[in-house]
Coordinates of C-alpha atoms and ligand atoms in Angstrom, one line a residue:
X1 CA 6.8 16.8 25.3
X2 CA 5.0 18.4 22.7
X3 CA 3.6 16.0 20.0
X4 CA 1.9 17.0 16.5
X5 CA 0.0 14.7 14.5
X6 CA 0.5 14.9 10.9
X7 CA -2.9 15.5 8.6
X8 CA -4.0 12.1 6.8
X9 CA -2.2 9.7 9.2
X10 CA -3.8 6.5 9.5
X11 CA -6.4 4.2 7.5
X12 CA -6.9 5.4 4.2
X13 CA -10.5 5.1 2.4
X14 CA -9.3 1.5 0.9
X15 CA -8.3 0.2 3.9
X16 CA -11.1 1.5 5.7
X17 CA -13.4 -0.1 3.2
X18 CA -11.6 -3.5 3.2
X19 CA -11.6 -3.3 6.9
X20 CA -15.6 -2.5 7.1
X21 CA -16.2 -5.2 4.5
X22 CA -14.5 -7.7 6.7
X23 CA -16.4 -7.0 9.7
X24 CA -19.7 -6.9 8.0
X25 CA -18.9 -10.5 6.7
X26 CA -17.9 -11.7 10.2
X27 CA -21.2 -10.3 11.4
X28 CA -23.3 -12.6 9.1
X29 CA -20.9 -15.5 9.1
X30 CA -22.5 -18.8 9.8
X31 CA -21.0 -21.2 12.4
X32 CA -19.5 -23.7 10.1
X33 CA -19.0 -21.0 7.5
X34 CA -14.9 -20.7 6.4
X35 CA -13.7 -17.1 5.5
X36 CA -10.4 -16.8 4.3
X37 CA -8.4 -13.8 3.0
X38 CA -5.9 -14.1 0.5
X39 CA -2.8 -12.5 2.0
X40 CA -2.9 -10.6 5.2
X41 CA -6.1 -8.1 4.7
X42 CA -3.6 -5.1 5.4
X43 CA -0.1 -4.5 6.1
X44 CA -0.7 -4.5 10.2
X45 CA 0.2 -7.5 12.4
X46 CA -1.7 -6.4 15.0
X47 CA -4.8 -5.8 12.9
X48 CA -4.4 -9.0 11.2
X49 CA -4.2 -11.1 14.6
X50 CA -7.0 -9.6 15.6
X51 CA -9.3 -10.6 12.8
X52 CA -7.6 -14.0 12.9
X53 CA -8.7 -14.4 16.3
X54 CA -12.5 -13.5 15.2
X55 CA -12.3 -16.2 12.3
X56 CA -10.5 -14.7 9.3
X57 CA -8.0 -17.5 8.3
X58 CA -5.2 -16.0 6.0
X59 CA -4.2 -17.9 3.3
X60 CA -1.3 -17.4 0.5
X61 CA -2.5 -19.7 -2.4
X62 CA -5.7 -20.8 -3.5
X63 CA -5.1 -24.2 -4.8
X64 CA -6.2 -26.2 -1.8
X65 CA -9.3 -24.5 -1.4
X66 CA -12.7 -25.8 -2.4
X67 CA -15.3 -24.0 -0.6
X68 CA -15.9 -21.0 1.6
X69 CA -15.8 -17.2 1.1
X70 CA -12.4 -15.3 0.0
X71 CA -11.5 -11.7 0.8
X72 CA -9.6 -10.1 -2.1
X73 CA -7.8 -7.4 0.0
X74 CA -7.5 -3.9 -1.1
X75 CA -4.2 -4.4 -3.0
X76 CA -6.2 -6.4 -5.6
X77 CA -5.4 -9.6 -7.3
X78 CA -4.8 -10.7 -11.1
X79 CA -7.4 -11.6 -13.7
X80 CA -6.4 -15.1 -13.8
X81 CA -7.4 -15.2 -9.7
X82 CA -10.6 -14.1 -10.1
X83 CA -11.4 -16.8 -12.9
X84 CA -9.8 -19.7 -10.5
X85 CA -11.9 -18.4 -7.8
X86 CA -14.9 -18.3 -10.0
X87 CA -14.4 -21.8 -11.2
X88 CA -13.8 -23.3 -7.8
X89 CA -17.3 -21.9 -7.1
X90 CA -16.0 -19.9 -4.1
X91 CA -17.9 -16.8 -2.8
X92 CA -15.7 -13.9 -3.7
X93 CA -15.8 -10.8 -1.1
X94 CA -14.0 -8.0 -3.1
X95 CA -12.5 -5.4 -1.5
X96 CA -10.0 -4.2 -4.0
X97 CA -9.4 -0.2 -3.6
X98 CA -11.1 1.3 -6.3
X99 CA -8.0 3.3 -6.9
X100 CA -6.1 0.0 -7.7
X101 CA -9.3 -1.1 -9.7
X102 CA -8.7 1.8 -12.3
X103 CA -5.0 1.1 -12.7
X104 CA -6.1 -2.6 -13.6
X105 CA -8.7 -1.3 -16.0
X106 CA -6.0 0.9 -17.7
X107 CA -3.5 -1.6 -18.0
X108 CA -5.9 -4.1 -19.7
X109 CA -7.4 -1.9 -21.9
X110 CA -4.1 -0.5 -23.1
X111 CA -2.7 -3.9 -23.3
X112 CA -5.7 -4.9 -25.4
X113 CA -4.6 -2.0 -27.5
X114 CA -1.0 -3.0 -28.3
X115 CA 0.7 -0.9 -26.0
X116 CA 3.9 -2.2 -23.8
X117 CA 2.8 -1.6 -20.1
X118 CA 5.5 -0.1 -17.6
X119 CA 4.5 -0.2 -14.1
X120 CA 6.8 2.1 -11.7
X121 CA 6.6 0.0 -8.5
X122 CA 8.1 -2.7 -6.4
X123 CA 7.8 -5.9 -8.4
X124 CA 7.6 -7.9 -5.2
X125 CA 4.5 -6.0 -4.0
X126 CA 1.2 -7.5 -4.2
X127 CA -0.5 -4.6 -5.7
X128 CA 2.1 -4.4 -8.7
X129 CA 2.0 -8.5 -9.1
X130 CA -2.0 -8.2 -9.2
X131 CA -1.7 -5.3 -11.9
X132 CA 0.9 -7.1 -13.9
X133 CA -1.7 -10.2 -13.9
X134 CA -4.0 -7.7 -16.2
X135 CA -1.5 -7.7 -19.0
X136 CA -0.8 -11.1 -19.1
X137 CA 2.3 -10.8 -16.8
X138 CA 4.1 -8.8 -19.7
X139 CA 4.8 -5.4 -18.0
X140 CA 8.1 -3.9 -17.5
X141 CA 8.6 -3.1 -14.0
X142 CA 10.7 -0.4 -13.0
X143 CA 11.3 0.6 -9.2
X144 CA 14.4 3.0 -9.4
X145 CA 16.1 5.2 -11.8
X146 CA 19.0 3.0 -12.0
X147 CA 16.8 0.2 -13.6
X148 CA 15.7 2.2 -16.5
X149 CA 18.5 1.1 -18.7
X150 CA 16.9 -2.6 -18.9
X151 CA 13.6 -1.2 -20.5
X152 CA 13.7 -1.9 -24.6
X153 CA 12.6 0.5 -27.0
X154 CA 9.0 -0.2 -27.9
X155 CA 6.5 1.7 -30.3
X156 CA 3.7 2.2 -27.7
X157 CA 4.1 2.5 -23.8
X158 CA 1.7 3.0 -21.3
X159 CA 3.1 4.2 -18.1
X160 CA 1.3 3.4 -14.9
X161 CA 2.6 3.9 -11.2
X162 CA 1.9 1.7 -7.8
X163 CA -0.6 3.7 -5.7
X164 CA 1.8 4.4 -2.9
X165 CA 4.8 5.3 -4.8
X166 CA 6.4 9.0 -4.2
X167 CA 5.5 11.5 -6.4
X168 CA 9.2 12.5 -7.3
X169 CA 10.1 9.0 -8.1
X170 CA 7.3 8.7 -10.4
X171 CA 8.0 12.1 -12.1
X172 CA 11.6 11.2 -12.6
X173 CA 11.0 7.8 -13.7
X174 CA 8.2 8.5 -16.0
X175 CA 10.0 11.5 -17.8
X176 CA 13.1 9.3 -18.5
X177 CA 11.0 6.4 -19.8
X178 CA 9.5 8.7 -22.3
X179 CA 12.6 8.5 -24.5
X180 CA 12.1 4.4 -24.8
X181 CA 8.9 4.7 -27.2
X182 CA 7.6 6.8 -30.2
X183 CA 4.1 6.8 -28.5
X184 CA 3.6 7.3 -24.8
X185 CA 0.8 7.5 -22.7
X186 CA 1.6 8.2 -18.9
X187 CA -1.4 8.0 -15.9
X188 CA -0.1 9.4 -12.4
X189 CA -2.1 6.6 -10.8
X190 CA -0.7 7.4 -7.1
X191 CA -3.7 7.6 -5.1
X192 CA -5.0 10.8 -3.4
X193 CA -4.6 9.5 -0.1
X194 CA -1.2 8.9 -0.6
X195 CA -0.3 12.5 -2.1
X196 CA -2.1 14.0 1.0
X197 CA -0.2 11.9 3.4
X198 CA 3.0 12.4 2.1
X199 CA 2.6 16.2 1.6
X200 CA 1.4 16.3 5.1
X201 CA 4.3 14.5 6.7
X202 CA 6.9 16.5 4.6
X203 CA 5.4 19.6 5.9
X204 CA 5.6 18.2 9.6
X205 CA 8.9 17.2 9.2
X206 CA 10.3 20.9 8.6
X207 CA 8.6 22.1 11.8
X208 CA 9.7 19.6 14.5
X209 CA 13.0 18.0 16.0
X210 CA 12.0 14.8 15.1
X211 CA 9.6 12.4 13.2
X212 CA 8.0 9.1 14.1
X213 CA 6.5 7.1 11.5
X214 CA 4.0 4.6 12.6
X215 CA 3.2 1.4 10.3
X216 CA 3.9 -2.2 9.8
X217 CA 7.4 -3.0 8.6
X218 CA 6.1 -4.4 5.2
X219 CA 3.8 -1.8 4.5
X220 CA 5.0 0.1 1.2
X221 CA 3.2 3.3 1.8
X222 CA 5.0 3.3 5.4
X223 CA 8.2 2.8 3.9
X224 CA 8.1 5.7 1.6
X225 CA 6.7 8.1 4.7
X226 CA 10.0 7.0 6.4
X227 CA 12.2 7.9 3.4
X228 CA 10.4 11.0 2.7
X229 CA 11.0 12.2 6.4
X230 CA 14.3 11.1 6.3
X231 CA 15.3 13.5 3.5
X232 CA 14.3 16.3 6.0
X233 CA 15.5 14.6 9.2
X234 CA 18.1 12.3 8.2
X235 CA 19.3 11.2 11.9
X236 CA 15.9 11.9 13.5
X237 CA 13.4 9.9 12.0
X238 CA 12.3 6.6 13.5
X239 CA 10.0 4.0 12.3
X240 CA 8.0 2.1 14.7
X241 CA 5.2 -0.5 14.6
X242 CA 4.0 -0.1 18.0
X243 CA 4.7 1.6 21.2
X244 CA 7.1 -1.2 22.2
X245 CA 9.6 0.1 19.4
X246 CA 9.6 3.6 20.8
X247 CA 13.2 4.6 21.5
X248 CA 12.2 6.5 24.8
X249 CA 15.5 7.5 26.2
X250 CA 16.7 9.0 22.7
X251 CA 13.6 11.4 22.6
X252 CA 14.3 12.9 25.7
X253 CA 16.6 15.3 23.9
X254 CA 13.7 16.5 21.7
X255 CA 11.2 19.5 22.4
X256 CA 8.7 18.6 19.7
X257 CA 8.0 15.4 18.1
X258 CA 5.7 14.9 14.9
X259 CA 3.9 11.8 14.1
X260 CA 2.5 10.3 11.0
X261 CA 1.1 7.1 10.4
X262 CA 0.8 4.6 7.3
X263 CA -2.5 3.8 5.6
X264 CA -2.7 0.6 7.6
X265 CA -1.9 1.8 11.0
X266 CA -5.3 2.0 13.2
X267 CA -6.2 5.1 15.2
X268 CA -5.9 2.9 18.6
X269 CA -2.2 2.3 17.8
X270 CA -1.4 6.0 16.8
X271 CA -3.4 7.3 20.0
X272 CA -1.3 5.0 22.3
X273 CA 2.1 5.9 20.6
X274 CA 1.1 9.8 21.0
X275 CA 0.2 9.3 24.8
X276 CA 3.3 7.4 25.3
X277 CA 5.6 10.1 23.9
X278 CA 3.5 13.0 25.4
X279 CA 4.3 11.5 28.8
X280 CA 8.1 11.7 28.3
Ligands
SF4_1 S1 -3.4 3.7 -0.1 FE1 -4.4 4.6 -1.8 S2 -4.8 2.8 -3.2 FE2 -4.1 1.7 -1.3 S3 -5.8 1.2 -0.1 FE3 -5.5 3.0 0.5 S4 -6.8 4.7 -0.8 FE4 -6.5 2.6 -1.8

């Protein structure tokens, strides 16, 4: 079986930075020191399990914490969480991706100038929840075109977008949102890594018989890759987390398979999958 790996597959700059920061902390870790991660460090179960075995405990809220170090993952957190962590005297290890930090700064700045903030993204995603926390949780969050009618007319609107959104979705929604305010500022804050990955996946999907997208079930950027590939290969796109999910028998009918992977997928999982498909 011929297998082609899409460019820009696997760990992005922000995830790589978060992982390196965490391993750096583990090296310095004292015997009795507790290191926590506020939510799973990345959306990949295998990596999170590995880090847990090495001593990084995942916690979902900080209420009961009174000591130790806490890692803020690449998705970032709200302004209020920083204040709470500082008040508790916890050692903050900040792995917020600089692309996410940029959005938080834009939102804080424009909210302070009296703009209503619109975030194009998934309201349940930690990155969006965090960004909303830089404008007093007052942002209007729109995930799909059908939600636009819920937006009230305002004087000044500042539009940002979740870093992992599909570019087409941003273009369509942001254009329509422009009709809802007298004055609009727009920031296409989709990160470069996401754009490059999506373009490469789209390009490869047109050249192969089937596409395999490797990444966590909860990974937003992986889900976007799946929907982009499905537009080109509706019945021949497969989302898998590890080689255990590969539908080997179905693959036998194909000659060439393309592989791409989300930003939280480690290289070893990609290599293992490629090797398994190649041997079919
Ligand atoms: S996908 Fe982009 S914004 Fe998100 S962590 Fe990676 S580089 Fe940063």
